[in-house]
JSON list of C-alpha atoms in Angstrom, two decimals:
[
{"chain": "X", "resi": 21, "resn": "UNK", "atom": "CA", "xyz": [74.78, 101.53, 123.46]},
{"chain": "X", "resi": 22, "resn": "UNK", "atom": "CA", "xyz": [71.39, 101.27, 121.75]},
{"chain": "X", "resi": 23, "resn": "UNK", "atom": "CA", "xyz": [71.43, 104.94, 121.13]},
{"chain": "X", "resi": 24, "resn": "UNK", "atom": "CA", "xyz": [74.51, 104.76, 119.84]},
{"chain": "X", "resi": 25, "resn": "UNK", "atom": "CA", "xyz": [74.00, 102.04, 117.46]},
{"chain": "X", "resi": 26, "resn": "UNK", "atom": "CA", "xyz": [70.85, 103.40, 116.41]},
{"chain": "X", "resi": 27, "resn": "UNK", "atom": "CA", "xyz": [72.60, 106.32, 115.14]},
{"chain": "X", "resi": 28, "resn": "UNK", "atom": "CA", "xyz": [75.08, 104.74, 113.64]},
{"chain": "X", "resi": 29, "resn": "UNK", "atom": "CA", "xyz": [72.15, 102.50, 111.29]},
{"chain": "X", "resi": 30, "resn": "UNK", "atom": "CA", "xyz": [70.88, 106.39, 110.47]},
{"chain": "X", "resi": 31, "resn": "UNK", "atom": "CA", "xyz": [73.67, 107.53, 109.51]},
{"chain": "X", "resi": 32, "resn": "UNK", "atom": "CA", "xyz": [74.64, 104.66, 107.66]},
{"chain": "X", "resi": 33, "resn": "UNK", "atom": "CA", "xyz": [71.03, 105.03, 105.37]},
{"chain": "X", "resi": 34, "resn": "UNK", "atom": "CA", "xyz": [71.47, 108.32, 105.23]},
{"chain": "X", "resi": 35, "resn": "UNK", "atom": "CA", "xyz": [68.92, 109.80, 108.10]},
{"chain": "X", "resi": 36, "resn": "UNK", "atom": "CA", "xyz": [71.01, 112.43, 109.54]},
{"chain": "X", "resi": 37, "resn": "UNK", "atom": "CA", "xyz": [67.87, 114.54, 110.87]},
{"chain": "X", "resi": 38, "resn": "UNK", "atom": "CA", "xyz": [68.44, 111.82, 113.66]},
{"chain": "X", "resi": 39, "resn": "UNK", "atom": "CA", "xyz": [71.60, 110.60, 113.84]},
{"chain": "X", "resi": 40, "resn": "UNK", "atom": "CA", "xyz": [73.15, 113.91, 115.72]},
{"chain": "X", "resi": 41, "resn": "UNK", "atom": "CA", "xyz": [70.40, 113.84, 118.68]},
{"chain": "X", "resi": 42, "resn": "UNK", "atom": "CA", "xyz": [70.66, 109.94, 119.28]},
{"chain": "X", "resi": 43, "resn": "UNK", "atom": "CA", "xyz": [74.60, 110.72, 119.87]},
{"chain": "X", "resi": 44, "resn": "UNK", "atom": "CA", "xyz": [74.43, 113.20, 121.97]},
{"chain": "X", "resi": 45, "resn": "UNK", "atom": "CA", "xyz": [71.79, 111.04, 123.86]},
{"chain": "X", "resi": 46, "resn": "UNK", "atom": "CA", "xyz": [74.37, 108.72, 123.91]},
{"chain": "X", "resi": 47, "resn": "UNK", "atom": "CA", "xyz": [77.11, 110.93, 124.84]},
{"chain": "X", "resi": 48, "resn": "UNK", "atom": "CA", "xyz": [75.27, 112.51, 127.96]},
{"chain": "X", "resi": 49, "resn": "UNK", "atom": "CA", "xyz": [74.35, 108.81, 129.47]},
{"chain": "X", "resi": 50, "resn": "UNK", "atom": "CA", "xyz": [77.98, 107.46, 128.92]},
{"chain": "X", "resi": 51, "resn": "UNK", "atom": "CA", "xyz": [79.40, 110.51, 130.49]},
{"chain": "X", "resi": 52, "resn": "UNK", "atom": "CA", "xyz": [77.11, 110.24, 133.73]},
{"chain": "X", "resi": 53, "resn": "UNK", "atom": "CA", "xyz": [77.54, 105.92, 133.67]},
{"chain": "X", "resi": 54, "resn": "UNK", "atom": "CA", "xyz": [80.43, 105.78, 132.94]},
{"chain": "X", "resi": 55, "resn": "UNK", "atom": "CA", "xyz": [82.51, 109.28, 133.56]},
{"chain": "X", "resi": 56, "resn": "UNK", "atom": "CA", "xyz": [84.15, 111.52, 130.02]},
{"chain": "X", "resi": 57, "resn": "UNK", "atom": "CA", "xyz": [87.57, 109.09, 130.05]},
{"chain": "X", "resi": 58, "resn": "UNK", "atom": "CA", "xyz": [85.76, 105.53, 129.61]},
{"chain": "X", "resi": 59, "resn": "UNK", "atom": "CA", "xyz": [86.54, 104.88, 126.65]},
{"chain": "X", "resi": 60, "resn": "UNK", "atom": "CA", "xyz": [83.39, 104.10, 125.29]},
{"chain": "X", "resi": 61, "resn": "UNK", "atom": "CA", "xyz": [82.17, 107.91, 125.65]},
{"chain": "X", "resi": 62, "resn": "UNK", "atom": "CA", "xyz": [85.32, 108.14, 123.70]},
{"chain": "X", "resi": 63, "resn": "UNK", "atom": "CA", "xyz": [83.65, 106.33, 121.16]},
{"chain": "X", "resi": 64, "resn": "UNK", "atom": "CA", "xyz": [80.70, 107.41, 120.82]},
{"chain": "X", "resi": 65, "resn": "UNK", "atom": "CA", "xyz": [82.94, 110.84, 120.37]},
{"chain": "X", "resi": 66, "resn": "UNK", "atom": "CA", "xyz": [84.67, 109.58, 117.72]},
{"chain": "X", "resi": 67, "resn": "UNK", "atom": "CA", "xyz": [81.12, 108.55, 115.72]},
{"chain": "X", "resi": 68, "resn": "UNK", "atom": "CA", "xyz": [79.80, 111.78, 116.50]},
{"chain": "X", "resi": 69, "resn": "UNK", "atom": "CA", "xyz": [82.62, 113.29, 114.94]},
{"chain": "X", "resi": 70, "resn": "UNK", "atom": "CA", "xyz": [82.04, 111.09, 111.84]},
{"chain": "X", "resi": 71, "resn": "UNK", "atom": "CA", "xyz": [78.59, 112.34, 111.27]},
{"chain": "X", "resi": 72, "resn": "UNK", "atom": "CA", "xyz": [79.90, 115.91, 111.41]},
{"chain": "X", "resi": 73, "resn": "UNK", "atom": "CA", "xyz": [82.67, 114.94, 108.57]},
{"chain": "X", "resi": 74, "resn": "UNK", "atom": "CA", "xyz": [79.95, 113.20, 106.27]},
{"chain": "X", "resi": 75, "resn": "UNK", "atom": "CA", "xyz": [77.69, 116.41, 106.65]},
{"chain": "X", "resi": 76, "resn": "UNK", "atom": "CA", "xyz": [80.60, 118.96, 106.02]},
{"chain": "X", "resi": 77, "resn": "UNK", "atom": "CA", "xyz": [81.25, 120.17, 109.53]},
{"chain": "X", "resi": 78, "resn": "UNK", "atom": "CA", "xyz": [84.88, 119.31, 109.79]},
{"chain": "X", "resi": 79, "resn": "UNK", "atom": "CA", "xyz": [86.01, 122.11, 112.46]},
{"chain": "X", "resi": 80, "resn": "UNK", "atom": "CA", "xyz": [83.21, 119.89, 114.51]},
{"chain": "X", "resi": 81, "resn": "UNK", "atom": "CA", "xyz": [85.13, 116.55, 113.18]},
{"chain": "X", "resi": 82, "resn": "UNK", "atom": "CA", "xyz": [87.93, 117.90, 114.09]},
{"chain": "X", "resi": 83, "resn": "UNK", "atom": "CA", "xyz": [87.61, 119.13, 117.40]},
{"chain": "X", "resi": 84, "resn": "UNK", "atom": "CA", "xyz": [85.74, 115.37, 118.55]},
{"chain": "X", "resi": 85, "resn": "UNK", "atom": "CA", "xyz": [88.13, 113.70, 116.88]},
{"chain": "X", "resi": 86, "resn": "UNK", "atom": "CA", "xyz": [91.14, 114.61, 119.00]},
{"chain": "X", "resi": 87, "resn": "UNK", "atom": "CA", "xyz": [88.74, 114.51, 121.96]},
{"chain": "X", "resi": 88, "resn": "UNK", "atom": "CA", "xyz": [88.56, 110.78, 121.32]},
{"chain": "X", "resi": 89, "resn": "UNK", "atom": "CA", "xyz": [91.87, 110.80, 120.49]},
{"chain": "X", "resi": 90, "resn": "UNK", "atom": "CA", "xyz": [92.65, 112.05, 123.91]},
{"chain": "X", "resi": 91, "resn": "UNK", "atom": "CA", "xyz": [90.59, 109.70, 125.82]},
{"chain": "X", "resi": 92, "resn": "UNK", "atom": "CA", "xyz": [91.45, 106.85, 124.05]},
{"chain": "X", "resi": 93, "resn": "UNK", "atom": "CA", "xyz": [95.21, 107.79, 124.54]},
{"chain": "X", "resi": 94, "resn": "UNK", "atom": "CA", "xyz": [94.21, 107.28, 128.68]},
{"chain": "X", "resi": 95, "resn": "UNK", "atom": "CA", "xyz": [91.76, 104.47, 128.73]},
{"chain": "X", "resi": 96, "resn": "UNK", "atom": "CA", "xyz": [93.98, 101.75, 126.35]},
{"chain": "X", "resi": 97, "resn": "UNK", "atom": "CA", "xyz": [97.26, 103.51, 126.00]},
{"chain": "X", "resi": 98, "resn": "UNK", "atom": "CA", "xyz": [99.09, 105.01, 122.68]},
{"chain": "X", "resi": 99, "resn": "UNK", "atom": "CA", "xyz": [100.32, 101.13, 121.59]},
{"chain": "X", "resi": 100, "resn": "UNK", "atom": "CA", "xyz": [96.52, 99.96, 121.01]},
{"chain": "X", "resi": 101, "resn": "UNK", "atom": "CA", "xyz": [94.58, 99.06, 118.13]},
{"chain": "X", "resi": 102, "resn": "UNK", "atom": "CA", "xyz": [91.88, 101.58, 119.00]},
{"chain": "X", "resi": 103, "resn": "UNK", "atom": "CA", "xyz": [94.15, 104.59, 119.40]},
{"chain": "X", "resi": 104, "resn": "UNK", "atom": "CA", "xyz": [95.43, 103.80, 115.84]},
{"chain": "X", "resi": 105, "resn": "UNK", "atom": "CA", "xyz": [91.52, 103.94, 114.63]},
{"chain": "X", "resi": 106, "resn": "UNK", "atom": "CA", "xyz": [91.39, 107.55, 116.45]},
{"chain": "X", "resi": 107, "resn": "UNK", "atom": "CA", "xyz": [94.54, 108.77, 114.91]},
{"chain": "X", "resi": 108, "resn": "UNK", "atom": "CA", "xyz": [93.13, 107.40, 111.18]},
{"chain": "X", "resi": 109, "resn": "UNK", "atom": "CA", "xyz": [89.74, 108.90, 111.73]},
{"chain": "X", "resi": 110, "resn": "UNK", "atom": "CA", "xyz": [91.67, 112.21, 112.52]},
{"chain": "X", "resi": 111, "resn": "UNK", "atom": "CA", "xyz": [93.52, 112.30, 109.61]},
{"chain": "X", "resi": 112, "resn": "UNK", "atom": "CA", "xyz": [90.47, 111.66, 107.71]},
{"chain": "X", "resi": 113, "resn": "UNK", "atom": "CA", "xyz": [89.01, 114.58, 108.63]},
{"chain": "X", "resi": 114, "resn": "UNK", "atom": "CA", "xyz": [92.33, 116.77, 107.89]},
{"chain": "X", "resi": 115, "resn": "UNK", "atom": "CA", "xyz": [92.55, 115.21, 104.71]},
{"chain": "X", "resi": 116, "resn": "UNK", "atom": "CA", "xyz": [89.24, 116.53, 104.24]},
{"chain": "X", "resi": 117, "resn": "UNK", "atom": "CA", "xyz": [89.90, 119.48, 105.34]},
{"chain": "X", "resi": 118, "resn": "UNK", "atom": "CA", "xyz": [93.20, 119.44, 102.58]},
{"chain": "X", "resi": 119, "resn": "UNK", "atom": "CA", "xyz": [95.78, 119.91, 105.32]},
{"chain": "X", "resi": 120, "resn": "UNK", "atom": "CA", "xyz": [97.64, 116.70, 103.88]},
{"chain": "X", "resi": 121, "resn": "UNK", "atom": "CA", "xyz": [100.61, 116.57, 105.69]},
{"chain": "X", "resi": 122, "resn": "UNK", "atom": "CA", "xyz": [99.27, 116.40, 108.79]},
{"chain": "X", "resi": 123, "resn": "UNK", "atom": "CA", "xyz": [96.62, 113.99, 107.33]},
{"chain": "X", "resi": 124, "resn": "UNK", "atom": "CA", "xyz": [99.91, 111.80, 105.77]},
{"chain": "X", "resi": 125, "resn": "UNK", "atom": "CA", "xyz": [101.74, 111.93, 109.46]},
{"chain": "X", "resi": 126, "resn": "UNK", "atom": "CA", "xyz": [98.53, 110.81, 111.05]},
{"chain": "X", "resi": 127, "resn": "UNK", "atom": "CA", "xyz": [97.85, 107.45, 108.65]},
{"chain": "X", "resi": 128, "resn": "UNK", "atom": "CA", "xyz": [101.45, 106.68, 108.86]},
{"chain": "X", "resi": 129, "resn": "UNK", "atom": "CA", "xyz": [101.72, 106.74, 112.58]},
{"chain": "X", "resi": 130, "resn": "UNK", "atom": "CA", "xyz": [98.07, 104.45, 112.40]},
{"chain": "X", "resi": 131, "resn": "UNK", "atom": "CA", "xyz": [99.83, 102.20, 110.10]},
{"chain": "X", "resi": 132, "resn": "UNK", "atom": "CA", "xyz": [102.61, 101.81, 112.30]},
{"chain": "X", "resi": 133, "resn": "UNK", "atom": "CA", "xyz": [100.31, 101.56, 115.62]},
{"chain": "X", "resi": 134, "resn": "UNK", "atom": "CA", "xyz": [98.65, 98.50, 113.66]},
{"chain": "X", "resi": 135, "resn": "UNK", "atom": "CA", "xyz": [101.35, 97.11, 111.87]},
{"chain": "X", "resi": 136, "resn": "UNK", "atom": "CA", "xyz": [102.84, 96.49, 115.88]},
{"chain": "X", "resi": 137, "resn": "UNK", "atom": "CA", "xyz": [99.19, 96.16, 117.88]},
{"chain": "X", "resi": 138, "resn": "UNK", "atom": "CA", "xyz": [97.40, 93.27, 115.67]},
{"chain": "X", "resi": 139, "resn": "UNK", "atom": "CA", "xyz": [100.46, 92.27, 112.96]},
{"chain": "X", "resi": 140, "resn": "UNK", "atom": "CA", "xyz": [100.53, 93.24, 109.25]},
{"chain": "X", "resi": 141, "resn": "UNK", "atom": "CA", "xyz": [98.38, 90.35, 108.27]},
{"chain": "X", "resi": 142, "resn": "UNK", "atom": "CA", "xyz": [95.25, 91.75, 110.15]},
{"chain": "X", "resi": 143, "resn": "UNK", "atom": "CA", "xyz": [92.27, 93.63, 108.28]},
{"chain": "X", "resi": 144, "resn": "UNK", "atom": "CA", "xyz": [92.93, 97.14, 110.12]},
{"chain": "X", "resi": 145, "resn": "UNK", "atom": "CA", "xyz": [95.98, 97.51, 109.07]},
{"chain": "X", "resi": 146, "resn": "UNK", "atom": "CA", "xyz": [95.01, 96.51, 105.67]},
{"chain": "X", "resi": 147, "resn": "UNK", "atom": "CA", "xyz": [92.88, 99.35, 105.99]},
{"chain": "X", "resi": 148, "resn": "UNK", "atom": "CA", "xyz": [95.04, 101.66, 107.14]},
{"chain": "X", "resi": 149, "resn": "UNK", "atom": "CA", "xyz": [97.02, 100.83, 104.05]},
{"chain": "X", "resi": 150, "resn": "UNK", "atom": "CA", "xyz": [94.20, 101.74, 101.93]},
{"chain": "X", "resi": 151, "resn": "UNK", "atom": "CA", "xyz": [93.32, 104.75, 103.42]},
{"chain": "X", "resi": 152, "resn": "UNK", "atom": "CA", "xyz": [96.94, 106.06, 103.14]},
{"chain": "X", "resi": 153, "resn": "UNK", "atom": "CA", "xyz": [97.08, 104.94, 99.29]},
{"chain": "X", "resi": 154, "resn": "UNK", "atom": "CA", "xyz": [93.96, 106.90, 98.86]},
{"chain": "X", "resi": 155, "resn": "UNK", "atom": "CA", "xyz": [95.38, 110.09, 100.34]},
{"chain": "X", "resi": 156, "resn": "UNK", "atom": "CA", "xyz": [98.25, 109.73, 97.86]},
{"chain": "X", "resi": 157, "resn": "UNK", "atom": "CA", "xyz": [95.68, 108.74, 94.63]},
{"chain": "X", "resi": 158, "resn": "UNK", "atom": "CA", "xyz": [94.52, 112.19, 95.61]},
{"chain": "X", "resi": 159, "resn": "UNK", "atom": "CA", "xyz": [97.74, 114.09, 95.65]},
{"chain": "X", "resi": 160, "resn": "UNK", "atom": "CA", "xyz": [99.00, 111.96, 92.64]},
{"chain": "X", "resi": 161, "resn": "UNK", "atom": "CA", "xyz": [101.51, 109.79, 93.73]},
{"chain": "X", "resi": 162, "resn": "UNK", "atom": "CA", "xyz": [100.34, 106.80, 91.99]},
{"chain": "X", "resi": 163, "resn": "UNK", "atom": "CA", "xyz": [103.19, 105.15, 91.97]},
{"chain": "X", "resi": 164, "resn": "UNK", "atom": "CA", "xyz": [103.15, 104.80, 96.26]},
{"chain": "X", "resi": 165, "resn": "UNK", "atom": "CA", "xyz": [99.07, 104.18, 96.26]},
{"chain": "X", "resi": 166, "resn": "UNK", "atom": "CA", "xyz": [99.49, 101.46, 94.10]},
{"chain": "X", "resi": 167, "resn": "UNK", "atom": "CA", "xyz": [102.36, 99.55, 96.24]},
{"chain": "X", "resi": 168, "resn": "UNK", "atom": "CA", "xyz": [99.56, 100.13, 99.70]},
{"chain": "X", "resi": 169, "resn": "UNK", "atom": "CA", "xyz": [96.59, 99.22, 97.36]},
{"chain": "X", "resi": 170, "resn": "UNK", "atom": "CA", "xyz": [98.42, 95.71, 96.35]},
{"chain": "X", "resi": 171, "resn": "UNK", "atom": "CA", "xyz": [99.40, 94.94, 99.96]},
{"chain": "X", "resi": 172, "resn": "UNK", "atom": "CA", "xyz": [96.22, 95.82, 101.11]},
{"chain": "X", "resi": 173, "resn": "UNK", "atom": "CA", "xyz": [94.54, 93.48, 98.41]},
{"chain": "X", "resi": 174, "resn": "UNK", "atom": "CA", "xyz": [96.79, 90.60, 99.84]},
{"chain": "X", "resi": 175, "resn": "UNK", "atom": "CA", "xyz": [96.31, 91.06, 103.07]},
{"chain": "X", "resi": 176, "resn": "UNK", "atom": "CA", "xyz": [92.32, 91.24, 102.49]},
{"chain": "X", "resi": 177, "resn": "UNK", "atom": "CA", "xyz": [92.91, 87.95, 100.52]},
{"chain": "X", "resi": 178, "resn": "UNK", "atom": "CA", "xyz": [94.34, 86.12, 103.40]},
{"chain": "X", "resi": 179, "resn": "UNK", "atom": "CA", "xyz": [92.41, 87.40, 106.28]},
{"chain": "X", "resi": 180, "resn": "UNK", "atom": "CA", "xyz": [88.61, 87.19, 104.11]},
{"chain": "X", "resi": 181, "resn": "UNK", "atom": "CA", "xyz": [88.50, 85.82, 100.81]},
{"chain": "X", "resi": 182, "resn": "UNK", "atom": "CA", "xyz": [88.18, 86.72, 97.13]},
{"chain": "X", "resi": 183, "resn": "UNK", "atom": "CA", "xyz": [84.54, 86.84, 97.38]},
{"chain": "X", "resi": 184, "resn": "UNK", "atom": "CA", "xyz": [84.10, 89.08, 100.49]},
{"chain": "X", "resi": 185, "resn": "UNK", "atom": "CA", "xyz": [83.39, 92.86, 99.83]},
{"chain": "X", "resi": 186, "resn": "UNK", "atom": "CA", "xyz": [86.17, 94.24, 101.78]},
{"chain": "X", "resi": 187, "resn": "UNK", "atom": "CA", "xyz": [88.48, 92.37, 99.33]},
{"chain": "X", "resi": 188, "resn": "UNK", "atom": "CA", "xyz": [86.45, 93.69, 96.74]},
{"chain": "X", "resi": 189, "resn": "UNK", "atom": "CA", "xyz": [87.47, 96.94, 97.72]}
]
């Protein structure tokens, strides 16, 4: 967990000359602890993946990405909150990538996971809202990214505040 965590402040600042060895530190312990379908090896999978997408290695991204999606799918089941975080983290990366409708179908089924795991008053699915509004900012349909950016705004309001960053976002 340290290892992991420790990346995860590197990447976060911007060190990524470390962040890739520290996971796959990481990555080899959990796997021999714990065995390749705990779902924390899942996880540290799935942040793996997300230093490959912020350095431009999506095939990478990709390919961990539905790894985690995979174990995650076995440890805590399709219904769980986590397994909507895989399937949102995926469709980052294939929005990335600019294959959108598979990126669209991934954040909606996310949404969904959410809206039905932790309620549509909770901050992830607030976030999965935003996420999906983004992805249609970018292909121009204003008119639906503004109806998930206002409910996401509301539900940030409720669950934080008006003076807590994620609201400001």
């Amino acid at each position: 967990q340290c290892l992991n965590n420790l990346a995860g402040l590197y990447l976060q600042m911007g060190k990524y000359d470390q962040v890739e060895s520290l996971y796959l530190q990481s990555k080899i312990v959990y796997g021999k602890v714990l065995g390749k379908e705990h779902q924390k090896y899942g996880t540290v999978l799935g942040n793996l993946a997300s230093f490959y997408s912020a350095i431009g290695n999506l095939k990478q991204a990709e390919m961990l990405n539905i790894e985690a999606l995979n174990i995650t799918a076995i440890a805590l089941g399709r219904n769980h909150q986590s397994y909507a975080t895989s399937l949102n983290n995926l469709a980052h990366v294939y929005q990335e990538m600019g294959n959108y409708d598979r990126s669209e179908a991934l954040y909606l089924d996310a949404k969904n996971i959410w809206a039905e795991s932790v309620g549509k008053e909770h901050y992830d699915y607030a976030d999965g809202l935003n996420n999906l509004a983004g992805l249609y900012k970018h292909l121009g349909k204003y008119s639906q990214a503004e109806l998930l950016y206002i409910e996401a705004k509301e539900i940030k309001a409720k669950v934080f505040n008006v003076d807590h960053a994620s609201y400001a976002q």
